[in-house]
């Protein structure tokens, strides 16, 4: 059996993320006098080099920052090319249904779906601008200083971690697309056509070049300089829709996080286009029920509440710049009470309500002044679109897979539009005072992981590490429910859930259940930090 880790107690500052080298980069910045935002950026930038199957320079970023007085949200998510329409997608795919939309989970429409690979699902990368915008508002060290570790690992190489090697191998086991847009992928991201082995040295000097350009120009080169011109030219030569004009038009968006009450606490997520509303709705539904001790009742209620949250998220969440998303209505106490009334003692198949209208890495950091950051970035499915820009060493995301093709849906694919996003940073407060940042990466698992982590913290009084160690469940669609072996070992749990109509399977692949990090303020001062035990998670402090 695996022994649980102990929580890290740090008196001054801390970093927690999914790769030890990235955590060390963030800690080094804290020790040099940087603040929590500087540390988060150094960690995030390093993650693009040391964990490329899960995130890259060509991905998106979302963050929540506690500045000492209040929360700020940043949606650094790119928009679709101006030339992307439903008609273009159907013409290019022959109107054939695609598999990847199922990765979003929950109730999905039948019929044609967005493809996962190639140029069609590529949206403008938002991460480089997000790094710059976070730094411009909150950073204290020079922007270029935050790239040092990432550039060094890309230029000179680093040993591939065990968890990253496994993720890399799983990604490359997927069918390999063909076409001119994919030729650079194998050269950059395989070793003799294979994934690198754990401990094997891997380097990406082209990515070092790109990172230097971003560092030197404050990301301007990525959106209006040489990198933008190279992306425009590569797309034009290989059938892509992305243009220099699309890149130049990109902007991040500062937003106000949204919240629900949960047993004396406030849980915060970012508003759409992310799926954080699914987690908030589930917790809001559960908050109106008395806590239960029986594990069957507990898991059943959480699963059914999550189903309701996902049904609404998939029906209503879209780009709020383009459609009226009923965010306030979905979180209204009266609406949550009506959704709560739908819960029974039987496993159900979720249906969306009608409210009143009004592949990923995660990290969290804190510093001695109380600044805290919850940050998540991704290229989505393993290596994103698998389109790699020749000479620059990074893959482009496939976030456009999150669009819908059914006419009339608010998340219908269209030009200059942000798709439904799976990546969501979280934050917990109590009576307005910060508790700390948290997140659980893993596509459709993320809101479910948020619900389980918050419940383990608030209901069970667990520290961040113990909350992350707790066995998890995962719901994908219908009545199918996966549980970890340690959860299945609880006496009567599987039989009790099956008696309620859940189709339970015990799954021993840890990646199914997501990877998380959490960091809480300690009552006596300093920080209590947890790191994911299912992967190479590292919590470091000083």
Short mmCIF file of C-alpha atoms in Angstrom, two decimals:
data_model
loop_
_atom_site.label_atom_id
_atom_site.label_comp_id
_atom_site.label_asym_id
_atom_site.label_seq_id
_atom_site.Cartn_x
_atom_site.Cartn_y
_atom_site.Cartn_z
CA UNK A 1 0.00 0.00 0.00
CA UNK A 2 1.06 3.61 -0.51
CA UNK A 3 1.78 5.55 2.67
CA UNK A 4 0.21 9.00 2.84
CA UNK A 5 2.48 12.00 2.90
CA UNK A 6 2.74 14.48 5.73
CA UNK A 7 1.67 18.07 5.15
CA UNK A 8 4.41 20.66 4.70
CA UNK A 9 4.48 23.45 7.29
CA UNK A 10 6.30 26.54 6.00
CA UNK A 11 6.82 29.71 8.06
CA UNK A 12 7.37 32.22 5.23
CA UNK A 13 6.37 31.13 1.73
CA UNK A 14 5.49 27.99 -0.22
CA UNK A 15 4.96 26.49 -3.67
CA UNK A 16 3.03 23.36 -4.57
CA UNK A 17 2.72 21.88 -8.04
CA UNK A 18 2.91 18.67 -10.05
CA UNK A 19 6.66 18.64 -10.79
CA UNK A 20 9.54 19.05 -8.29
CA UNK A 21 11.77 21.05 -10.66
CA UNK A 22 9.01 23.56 -11.31
CA UNK A 23 8.28 23.87 -7.59
CA UNK A 24 11.99 24.45 -6.98
CA UNK A 25 12.00 27.23 -9.60
CA UNK A 26 9.17 28.97 -7.78
CA UNK A 27 10.81 28.55 -4.38
CA UNK A 28 14.07 29.99 -5.72
CA UNK A 29 12.18 33.11 -6.81
CA UNK A 30 10.65 33.50 -3.35
CA UNK A 31 14.09 33.23 -1.78
CA UNK A 32 15.42 35.93 -4.14
CA UNK A 33 12.80 38.39 -2.89
CA UNK A 34 10.04 37.68 -5.37
CA UNK A 35 6.44 37.55 -4.26
CA UNK A 36 3.86 34.79 -4.69
CA UNK A 37 2.94 35.97 -8.21
CA UNK A 38 6.58 35.96 -9.31
CA UNK A 39 6.93 32.47 -7.85
CA UNK A 40 3.76 31.28 -9.56
CA UNK A 41 4.98 32.58 -12.92
CA UNK A 42 8.43 31.01 -12.60
CA UNK A 43 6.72 27.73 -11.69
CA UNK A 44 4.23 27.94 -14.56
CA UNK A 45 6.84 28.83 -17.15
CA UNK A 46 9.09 25.97 -15.99
CA UNK A 47 6.16 23.54 -16.16
CA UNK A 48 5.90 24.13 -19.92
CA UNK A 49 9.40 22.67 -20.27
CA UNK A 50 9.40 19.86 -17.71
CA UNK A 51 5.81 18.66 -18.24
CA UNK A 52 5.06 19.26 -21.94
CA UNK A 53 2.39 16.58 -22.45
CA UNK A 54 0.14 18.51 -20.07
CA UNK A 55 0.91 22.16 -20.81
CA UNK A 56 3.01 24.24 -23.16
CA UNK A 57 3.75 27.76 -24.33
CA UNK A 58 0.89 27.36 -26.81
CA UNK A 59 -1.77 26.87 -24.11
CA UNK A 60 -4.14 28.92 -21.95
CA UNK A 61 -4.01 30.07 -18.34
CA UNK A 62 -6.49 30.99 -15.60
CA UNK A 63 -5.58 32.39 -12.18
CA UNK A 64 -7.03 33.69 -8.93
CA UNK A 65 -4.89 36.05 -6.83
CA UNK A 66 -5.50 37.10 -3.23
CA UNK A 67 -3.79 40.48 -2.90
CA UNK A 68 -4.11 40.74 0.87
CA UNK A 69 -7.55 42.37 0.76
CA UNK A 70 -9.55 40.79 -2.06
CA UNK A 71 -9.57 38.26 -4.89
CA UNK A 72 -8.75 39.00 -8.53
CA UNK A 73 -9.38 36.66 -11.44
CA UNK A 74 -7.51 36.47 -14.73
CA UNK A 75 -8.90 34.63 -17.75
CA UNK A 76 -5.95 34.33 -20.12
CA UNK A 77 -7.88 32.26 -22.62
CA UNK A 78 -7.47 32.67 -26.35
CA UNK A 79 -10.23 33.06 -28.91
CA UNK A 80 -10.88 31.10 -32.06
CA UNK A 81 -9.55 32.29 -35.44
CA UNK A 82 -11.73 34.79 -37.28
CA UNK A 83 -12.19 32.26 -40.08
CA UNK A 84 -13.57 29.43 -37.90
CA UNK A 85 -17.26 28.66 -38.43
CA UNK A 86 -19.50 25.63 -38.10
CA UNK A 87 -19.68 25.40 -41.89
CA UNK A 88 -15.88 25.35 -42.16
CA UNK A 89 -15.63 22.54 -39.61
CA UNK A 90 -18.33 20.42 -41.25
CA UNK A 91 -16.81 20.92 -44.69
CA UNK A 92 -13.36 19.91 -43.45
CA UNK A 93 -14.55 16.83 -41.56
CA UNK A 94 -17.26 15.68 -43.91
CA UNK A 95 -19.78 16.17 -41.12
CA UNK A 96 -18.50 13.10 -39.32
CA UNK A 97 -18.87 12.81 -35.55
CA UNK A 98 -15.63 13.02 -33.63
CA UNK A 99 -14.74 11.24 -30.41
CA UNK A 100 -13.02 13.90 -28.25
CA UNK A 101 -16.13 15.85 -27.24
CA UNK A 102 -16.80 12.98 -24.82
CA UNK A 103 -13.75 14.13 -22.86
CA UNK A 104 -15.92 16.95 -21.52
CA UNK A 105 -18.17 14.37 -19.89
CA UNK A 106 -21.80 14.60 -18.94
CA UNK A 107 -24.76 14.94 -21.21
CA UNK A 108 -23.55 15.74 -24.71
CA UNK A 109 -25.51 16.18 -27.90
CA UNK A 110 -25.23 13.51 -30.53
CA UNK A 111 -24.11 14.30 -34.04
CA UNK A 112 -21.01 16.01 -35.42
CA UNK A 113 -18.40 17.14 -32.91
CA UNK A 114 -15.23 19.17 -33.02
CA UNK A 115 -12.07 17.22 -33.90
CA UNK A 116 -9.27 17.00 -31.36
CA UNK A 117 -6.13 17.24 -33.49
CA UNK A 118 -4.87 19.48 -36.24
CA UNK A 119 -5.61 23.12 -36.95
CA UNK A 120 -9.40 23.18 -36.53
CA UNK A 121 -9.41 23.06 -32.69
CA UNK A 122 -6.48 25.51 -32.35
CA UNK A 123 -7.33 28.74 -30.54
CA UNK A 124 -5.00 31.66 -29.88
CA UNK A 125 -2.61 30.75 -27.03
CA UNK A 126 -3.33 32.87 -23.98
CA UNK A 127 -0.59 31.75 -21.59
CA UNK A 128 2.25 34.08 -22.69
CA UNK A 129 0.00 37.15 -22.39
CA UNK A 130 -1.32 35.80 -19.10
CA UNK A 131 2.20 35.56 -17.68
CA UNK A 132 2.87 39.16 -18.71
CA UNK A 133 -0.45 40.51 -17.43
CA UNK A 134 -0.11 38.86 -14.03
CA UNK A 135 3.40 40.23 -13.74
CA UNK A 136 2.42 43.74 -14.85
CA UNK A 137 -0.22 43.95 -12.14
CA UNK A 138 1.42 42.13 -9.23
CA UNK A 139 5.04 41.12 -9.93
CA UNK A 140 8.07 42.71 -8.29
CA UNK A 141 11.08 41.01 -9.89
CA UNK A 142 12.05 41.73 -13.52
CA UNK A 143 9.86 39.67 -15.87
CA UNK A 144 12.84 38.14 -17.67
CA UNK A 145 14.27 36.83 -14.39
CA UNK A 146 11.32 34.47 -14.02
CA UNK A 147 12.35 32.49 -17.11
CA UNK A 148 15.82 31.47 -15.94
CA UNK A 149 15.11 27.91 -14.81
CA UNK A 150 12.79 27.14 -17.72
CA UNK A 151 15.29 28.37 -20.29
CA UNK A 152 18.08 26.43 -18.62
CA UNK A 153 16.14 23.15 -18.60
CA UNK A 154 15.06 23.63 -22.21
CA UNK A 155 18.55 24.57 -23.42
CA UNK A 156 20.64 22.06 -21.48
CA UNK A 157 18.11 19.33 -20.74
CA UNK A 158 16.68 17.73 -17.62
CA UNK A 159 15.81 14.20 -16.45
CA UNK A 160 12.18 13.33 -17.23
CA UNK A 161 10.18 12.58 -14.07
CA UNK A 162 8.39 9.27 -13.56
CA UNK A 163 4.90 10.74 -13.76
CA UNK A 164 5.68 12.86 -16.81
CA UNK A 165 7.20 9.88 -18.62
CA UNK A 166 4.01 7.89 -17.99
CA UNK A 167 1.79 10.74 -19.22
CA UNK A 168 4.03 11.15 -22.29
CA UNK A 169 3.77 7.46 -23.13
CA UNK A 170 -0.03 7.48 -22.76
CA UNK A 171 -0.29 10.50 -25.05
CA UNK A 172 1.88 8.94 -27.74
CA UNK A 173 -0.11 5.71 -27.55
CA UNK A 174 -3.06 7.57 -29.09
CA UNK A 175 -3.49 7.36 -32.88
CA UNK A 176 -0.91 9.48 -34.67
CA UNK A 177 -2.45 11.94 -37.15
CA UNK A 178 -0.88 12.51 -40.53
CA UNK A 179 -0.47 15.70 -42.52
CA UNK A 180 2.01 18.50 -43.08
CA UNK A 181 0.96 20.28 -39.88
CA UNK A 182 2.11 17.33 -37.76
CA UNK A 183 5.59 16.71 -39.16
CA UNK A 184 7.37 18.80 -36.52
CA UNK A 185 5.75 17.01 -33.59
CA UNK A 186 7.81 13.82 -33.77
CA UNK A 187 11.06 15.74 -34.18
CA UNK A 188 10.46 17.82 -31.06
CA UNK A 189 8.50 15.54 -28.74
CA UNK A 190 9.72 12.01 -29.38
CA UNK A 191 13.02 10.23 -28.91
CA UNK A 192 13.46 7.91 -31.89
CA UNK A 193 9.69 7.88 -32.24
CA UNK A 194 9.04 7.03 -28.58
CA UNK A 195 8.33 8.84 -25.35
CA UNK A 196 11.43 9.51 -23.23
CA UNK A 197 11.93 7.11 -20.34
CA UNK A 198 11.80 8.14 -16.69
CA UNK A 199 15.21 9.54 -15.79
CA UNK A 200 16.17 9.98 -19.43
CA UNK A 201 17.50 13.41 -20.35
CA UNK A 202 15.34 15.51 -22.64
CA UNK A 203 16.01 18.96 -24.05
CA UNK A 204 14.18 21.38 -26.29
CA UNK A 205 16.51 24.20 -27.38
CA UNK A 206 13.88 25.61 -29.75
CA UNK A 207 11.58 26.20 -26.76
CA UNK A 208 14.47 27.98 -25.01
CA UNK A 209 14.63 30.34 -27.97
CA UNK A 210 10.88 31.02 -27.76
CA UNK A 211 10.98 31.63 -24.02
CA UNK A 212 13.86 34.09 -24.42
CA UNK A 213 11.85 36.04 -26.98
CA UNK A 214 8.79 36.16 -24.71
CA UNK A 215 10.93 37.19 -21.74
CA UNK A 216 12.75 39.93 -23.64
CA UNK A 217 9.66 41.47 -25.23
CA UNK A 218 7.01 40.99 -22.54
CA UNK A 219 5.28 38.48 -24.86
CA UNK A 220 4.95 41.13 -27.58
CA UNK A 221 6.99 39.00 -29.97
CA UNK A 222 4.50 36.16 -29.53
CA UNK A 223 1.49 38.24 -30.62
CA UNK A 224 2.94 40.86 -32.96
CA UNK A 225 6.54 39.89 -33.76
CA UNK A 226 8.59 37.04 -35.16
CA UNK A 227 6.68 34.25 -33.42
CA UNK A 228 3.35 35.62 -34.64
CA UNK A 229 4.67 35.87 -38.19
CA UNK A 230 5.97 32.30 -38.00
CA UNK A 231 2.61 31.01 -36.75
CA UNK A 232 0.79 32.88 -39.51
CA UNK A 233 3.09 31.44 -42.15
CA UNK A 234 2.97 27.87 -40.83
CA UNK A 235 -0.85 27.95 -40.73
CA UNK A 236 -1.04 29.34 -44.27
CA UNK A 237 1.27 26.61 -45.58
CA UNK A 238 -0.39 23.69 -43.80
CA UNK A 239 -4.11 24.44 -43.87
CA UNK A 240 -4.62 26.37 -40.64
CA UNK A 241 -6.98 29.26 -40.01
CA UNK A 242 -4.85 31.08 -37.41
CA UNK A 243 -3.52 34.43 -38.66
CA UNK A 244 -1.28 37.22 -37.47
CA UNK A 245 -4.41 39.35 -37.09
CA UNK A 246 -5.94 36.77 -34.73
CA UNK A 247 -2.81 36.85 -32.59
CA UNK A 248 -2.56 40.64 -32.57
CA UNK A 249 -6.19 40.93 -31.45
CA UNK A 250 -5.67 38.76 -28.36
CA UNK A 251 -6.31 40.15 -24.88
CA UNK A 252 -6.57 38.62 -21.43
CA UNK A 253 -9.60 39.47 -19.29
CA UNK A 254 -9.60 40.47 -15.62
CA UNK A 255 -12.74 39.12 -13.96
CA UNK A 256 -14.34 38.96 -10.52
CA UNK A 257 -14.41 35.42 -9.09
CA UNK A 258 -17.83 34.02 -8.15
CA UNK A 259 -18.72 31.98 -5.08
CA UNK A 260 -21.21 29.94 -3.08
CA UNK A 261 -21.45 29.32 0.65
CA UNK A 262 -20.49 25.88 1.89
CA UNK A 263 -20.86 25.12 5.61
CA UNK A 264 -19.56 28.44 6.89
CA UNK A 265 -17.01 28.89 4.08
CA UNK A 266 -17.03 30.55 0.67
CA UNK A 267 -15.77 28.57 -2.33
CA UNK A 268 -14.54 30.71 -5.21
CA UNK A 269 -14.18 29.90 -8.90
CA UNK A 270 -13.82 31.96 -12.06
CA UNK A 271 -16.94 32.74 -14.09
CA UNK A 272 -17.50 31.29 -17.60
CA UNK A 273 -16.18 30.24 -20.02
CA UNK A 274 -14.73 27.84 -17.43
CA UNK A 275 -16.63 24.95 -15.84
CA UNK A 276 -16.15 26.24 -12.29
CA UNK A 277 -19.92 26.82 -12.06
CA UNK A 278 -20.38 23.03 -12.01
CA UNK A 279 -18.35 22.77 -8.80
CA UNK A 280 -20.10 25.75 -7.22
CA UNK A 281 -23.56 24.44 -8.05
CA UNK A 282 -22.75 21.01 -6.63
CA UNK A 283 -21.42 22.52 -3.40
CA UNK A 284 -24.38 24.91 -3.20
CA UNK A 285 -26.78 21.97 -3.53
CA UNK A 286 -24.90 19.99 -0.86
CA UNK A 287 -24.76 22.96 1.51
CA UNK A 288 -28.52 22.76 1.97
CA UNK A 289 -28.32 19.15 3.18
CA UNK A 290 -27.29 17.99 6.62
CA UNK A 291 -23.79 16.44 6.69
CA UNK A 292 -23.82 12.64 6.63
CA UNK A 293 -21.34 10.15 8.03
CA UNK A 294 -22.42 7.05 6.12
CA UNK A 295 -19.96 6.72 3.19
CA UNK A 296 -22.62 5.44 0.78
CA UNK A 297 -24.90 8.41 1.49
CA UNK A 298 -21.98 10.80 1.25
CA UNK A 299 -20.64 9.59 -2.10
CA UNK A 300 -24.14 9.21 -3.56
CA UNK A 301 -25.11 12.77 -2.65
CA UNK A 302 -21.85 14.24 -3.97
CA UNK A 303 -22.12 12.35 -7.26
CA UNK A 304 -25.74 13.34 -7.84
CA UNK A 305 -25.03 16.99 -7.00
CA UNK A 306 -22.09 16.99 -9.41
CA UNK A 307 -24.32 15.57 -12.15
CA UNK A 308 -26.73 18.48 -11.73
CA UNK A 309 -23.86 20.96 -11.88
CA UNK A 310 -22.47 19.47 -15.05
CA UNK A 311 -25.86 19.34 -16.76
CA UNK A 312 -26.26 23.08 -16.29
CA UNK A 313 -22.65 23.85 -17.17
CA UNK A 314 -22.86 22.00 -20.47
CA UNK A 315 -26.19 23.63 -21.30
CA UNK A 316 -25.37 27.22 -20.42
CA UNK A 317 -21.62 27.90 -20.13
CA UNK A 318 -20.08 29.69 -23.10
CA UNK A 319 -18.09 32.84 -23.85
CA UNK A 320 -19.81 35.62 -21.86
CA UNK A 321 -18.45 38.16 -24.34
CA UNK A 322 -20.64 36.59 -27.02
CA UNK A 323 -23.72 35.26 -25.22
CA UNK A 324 -25.66 36.01 -22.06
CA UNK A 325 -24.55 33.32 -19.60
CA UNK A 326 -26.93 33.17 -16.58
CA UNK A 327 -24.13 32.99 -14.01
CA UNK A 328 -26.08 34.70 -11.22
CA UNK A 329 -29.16 32.62 -11.92
CA UNK A 330 -27.24 29.36 -11.79
CA UNK A 331 -25.91 30.26 -8.32
CA UNK A 332 -29.12 31.79 -6.96
CA UNK A 333 -30.10 30.14 -3.65
CA UNK A 334 -33.67 29.63 -4.85
CA UNK A 335 -32.51 27.92 -8.03
CA UNK A 336 -30.06 25.75 -6.07
CA UNK A 337 -32.90 24.75 -3.74
CA UNK A 338 -34.99 23.69 -6.75
CA UNK A 339 -32.09 21.63 -8.07
CA UNK A 340 -31.56 20.13 -4.60
CA UNK A 341 -35.16 18.95 -4.60
CA UNK A 342 -34.37 16.73 -7.59
CA UNK A 343 -32.02 14.55 -5.54
CA UNK A 344 -33.31 11.10 -4.61
CA UNK A 345 -31.78 7.98 -3.15
CA UNK A 346 -31.34 6.57 -6.67
CA UNK A 347 -28.62 7.28 -9.25
CA UNK A 348 -30.01 9.56 -11.91
CA UNK A 349 -29.18 10.87 -15.37
CA UNK A 350 -28.86 14.66 -15.18
CA UNK A 351 -31.03 17.14 -17.05
CA UNK A 352 -30.27 20.85 -17.29
CA UNK A 353 -32.51 23.38 -15.60
CA UNK A 354 -33.67 26.84 -16.70
CA UNK A 355 -32.20 29.48 -14.37
CA UNK A 356 -33.14 33.12 -14.30
CA UNK A 357 -30.78 35.03 -16.60
CA UNK A 358 -28.58 37.83 -15.45
CA UNK A 359 -4.28 17.46 -20.23
CA UNK A 360 -3.33 20.35 -17.47
CA UNK A 361 -1.04 21.56 -14.68
CA UNK A 362 -1.99 23.34 -11.48
CA UNK A 363 0.06 25.26 -8.93
CA UNK A 364 -0.45 27.38 -5.85
CA UNK A 365 1.91 29.77 -4.09
CA UNK A 366 2.02 32.03 -1.04
CA UNK A 367 4.52 34.51 0.37
CA UNK A 368 5.38 36.05 3.72
CA UNK A 369 3.12 39.07 3.09
CA UNK A 370 0.03 36.90 2.59
CA UNK A 371 -0.21 37.17 -1.21
CA UNK A 372 -1.61 33.89 -2.63
CA UNK A 373 -2.01 32.53 -6.14
CA UNK A 374 -4.13 29.73 -7.60
CA UNK A 375 -3.06 29.11 -11.21
CA UNK A 376 -3.82 26.49 -13.83
CA UNK A 377 -2.62 26.18 -17.44
CA UNK A 378 -2.99 23.60 -20.16
CA UNK A 379 -2.88 22.66 -23.82
CA UNK A 380 -5.83 20.33 -23.08
CA UNK A 381 -5.66 16.75 -24.42
CA UNK A 382 -2.14 15.26 -24.42
CA UNK A 383 0.10 17.65 -26.39
CA UNK A 384 -2.97 19.61 -27.48
CA UNK A 385 -3.52 19.81 -31.22
CA UNK A 386 -0.13 18.17 -31.93
CA UNK A 387 0.59 21.07 -34.25
CA UNK A 388 4.11 22.26 -33.43
CA UNK A 389 5.58 25.47 -34.82
CA UNK A 390 8.84 24.58 -36.65
CA UNK A 391 11.90 26.14 -35.07
CA UNK A 392 10.10 27.27 -31.90
CA UNK A 393 9.60 24.02 -30.00
CA UNK A 394 6.06 24.30 -28.65
CA UNK A 395 2.69 22.67 -29.33
CA UNK A 396 -0.52 24.59 -29.85
CA UNK A 397 -3.55 23.85 -27.70
CA UNK A 398 -6.72 22.18 -28.95
CA UNK A 399 -9.15 24.12 -26.77
CA UNK A 400 -11.51 24.49 -29.73
CA UNK A 401 -12.50 20.88 -29.02
CA UNK A 402 -14.67 22.40 -26.30
CA UNK A 403 -16.97 24.07 -28.85
CA UNK A 404 -20.30 22.54 -29.81
CA UNK A 405 -21.62 22.02 -33.33
CA UNK A 406 -25.34 21.73 -32.55
CA UNK A 407 -27.04 24.87 -33.93
CA UNK A 408 -28.52 27.21 -31.34
CA UNK A 409 -26.26 26.11 -28.51
CA UNK A 410 -24.64 29.08 -26.69
CA UNK A 411 -21.25 27.36 -27.03
CA UNK A 412 -21.64 26.91 -30.80
CA UNK A 413 -18.32 27.16 -32.62
CA UNK A 414 -17.74 30.55 -34.20
CA UNK A 415 -15.13 33.20 -35.01
CA UNK A 416 -13.22 35.13 -32.34
CA UNK A 417 -14.93 33.18 -29.57
CA UNK A 418 -13.66 31.43 -26.42
CA UNK A 419 -14.82 27.80 -26.02
CA UNK A 420 -16.10 26.01 -22.94
CA UNK A 421 -13.01 25.56 -20.76
CA UNK A 422 -12.26 22.70 -18.39
CA UNK A 423 -9.39 24.28 -16.44
CA UNK A 424 -10.45 25.99 -13.21
CA UNK A 425 -8.43 27.38 -10.29
CA UNK A 426 -10.15 27.40 -6.91
CA UNK A 427 -9.91 29.42 -3.71
CA UNK A 428 -11.42 28.96 -0.24
CA UNK A 429 -12.30 31.69 2.27
CA UNK A 430 -14.15 31.75 5.60
CA UNK A 431 -16.22 34.78 6.51
CA UNK A 432 -14.25 36.74 3.93
CA UNK A 433 -10.84 35.81 5.33
CA UNK A 434 -8.58 33.75 3.08
CA UNK A 435 -8.07 30.05 3.77
CA UNK A 436 -6.10 29.41 0.60
CA UNK A 437 -5.83 28.31 -3.03
CA UNK A 438 -6.56 24.82 -4.35
CA UNK A 439 -7.05 22.97 -7.60
CA UNK A 440 -7.46 19.50 -9.07
CA UNK A 441 -6.45 19.13 -12.72
CA UNK A 442 -7.85 16.56 -15.10
CA UNK A 443 -10.52 17.63 -17.61
CA UNK A 444 -14.01 16.58 -16.51
CA UNK A 445 -12.58 15.49 -13.13
CA UNK A 446 -11.81 19.05 -12.07
CA UNK A 447 -15.16 20.18 -10.60
CA UNK A 448 -15.57 16.73 -9.04
CA UNK A 449 -12.12 17.01 -7.50
CA UNK A 450 -12.95 20.48 -6.17
CA UNK A 451 -16.10 19.14 -4.50
CA UNK A 452 -14.26 16.23 -2.91
CA UNK A 453 -11.30 18.34 -1.76
CA UNK A 454 -13.52 21.03 -0.22
CA UNK A 455 -15.67 18.41 1.50
CA UNK A 456 -12.61 16.63 2.90
CA UNK A 457 -11.33 19.97 4.21
CA UNK A 458 -14.51 21.51 5.57
CA UNK A 459 -16.58 18.46 6.56
CA UNK A 460 -13.74 16.24 7.77
CA UNK A 461 -11.28 18.85 9.03
CA UNK A 462 -8.38 17.37 7.04
CA UNK A 463 -5.22 19.32 6.32
CA UNK A 464 -4.37 19.90 2.65
CA UNK A 465 -2.19 16.82 2.33
CA UNK A 466 -4.69 14.51 4.01
CA UNK A 467 -7.48 15.95 1.84
CA UNK A 468 -5.43 15.20 -1.29
CA UNK A 469 -4.54 11.72 -0.04
CA UNK A 470 -8.22 10.81 0.45
CA UNK A 471 -9.49 8.26 -2.11
CA UNK A 472 -11.64 9.71 -4.89
CA UNK A 473 -14.51 8.83 -7.18
CA UNK A 474 -15.06 9.96 -10.78
CA UNK A 475 -18.30 10.28 -12.73
CA UNK A 476 -18.21 10.60 -16.50
CA UNK A 477 -21.67 10.09 -17.94
CA UNK A 478 -24.94 8.29 -17.31
CA UNK A 479 -24.83 6.15 -14.16
CA UNK A 480 -21.23 5.02 -14.62
CA UNK A 481 -19.06 5.67 -11.58
CA UNK A 482 -15.36 4.90 -11.10
CA UNK A 483 -13.87 4.60 -7.61
CA UNK A 484 -10.32 4.23 -6.43
CA UNK A 485 -9.35 0.91 -4.81
CA UNK A 486 -8.91 2.54 -1.39
CA UNK A 487 -12.45 3.91 -1.57
CA UNK A 488 -13.81 0.57 -2.74
CA UNK A 489 -12.18 -1.03 0.29
CA UNK A 490 -14.58 0.74 2.64
CA UNK A 491 -16.98 -1.97 3.87
CA UNK A 492 -20.25 -2.04 1.96
CA UNK A 493 -19.50 1.02 -0.16
CA UNK A 494 -19.54 -0.53 -3.63
CA UNK A 495 -22.50 -2.77 -2.85
CA UNK A 496 -24.41 0.16 -1.35
CA UNK A 497 -23.80 2.38 -4.38
CA UNK A 498 -24.79 -0.39 -6.77
CA UNK A 499 -27.99 -0.90 -4.80
CA UNK A 500 -28.81 2.74 -5.53
CA UNK A 501 -28.34 2.26 -9.27
CA UNK A 502 -24.74 3.40 -9.73
CA UNK A 503 -22.76 1.30 -12.20
CA UNK A 504 -19.58 1.11 -10.13
CA UNK A 505 -16.18 0.09 -11.45
CA UNK A 506 -12.99 -0.01 -9.40
CA UNK A 507 -10.22 1.69 -11.40
CA UNK A 508 -6.55 1.58 -10.45
CA UNK A 509 -5.26 4.11 -13.02
CA UNK A 510 -4.51 7.17 -10.85
CA UNK A 511 -4.62 9.70 -13.69
CA UNK A 512 -8.38 9.13 -14.00
CA UNK A 513 -8.93 10.75 -10.61
CA UNK A 514 -7.02 13.97 -11.24
CA UNK A 515 -3.97 15.56 -9.68
CA UNK A 516 -4.32 18.35 -7.14
CA UNK A 517 -2.49 20.76 -4.87
CA UNK A 518 -3.68 22.86 -1.93
CA UNK A 519 -2.23 25.45 0.42
CA UNK A 520 -3.93 26.79 3.56
CA UNK A 521 -3.04 29.58 5.97
CA UNK A 522 -1.94 28.10 9.31
CA UNK A 523 -3.78 29.46 12.37
CA UNK A 524 -0.47 30.19 14.12
CA UNK A 525 1.04 31.84 11.02
CA UNK A 526 2.73 30.48 7.95
CA UNK A 527 1.34 27.85 5.62
CA UNK A 528 0.14 24.24 5.56
CA UNK A 529 0.73 22.73 2.13
CA UNK A 530 -0.25 19.53 0.33
CA UNK A 531 0.92 18.00 -2.95
CA UNK A 532 -0.67 15.32 -5.10
CA UNK A 533 0.46 11.80 -4.08
CA UNK A 534 -0.74 10.20 -7.35
CA UNK A 535 1.95 11.91 -9.44
CA UNK A 536 5.29 13.70 -8.92
CA UNK A 537 3.69 16.42 -6.80
CA UNK A 538 6.02 18.58 -4.75
CA UNK A 539 5.32 21.02 -1.92
CA UNK A 540 8.28 23.22 -1.03
CA UNK A 541 8.61 26.05 1.45
CA UNK A 542 10.97 28.10 3.54
#
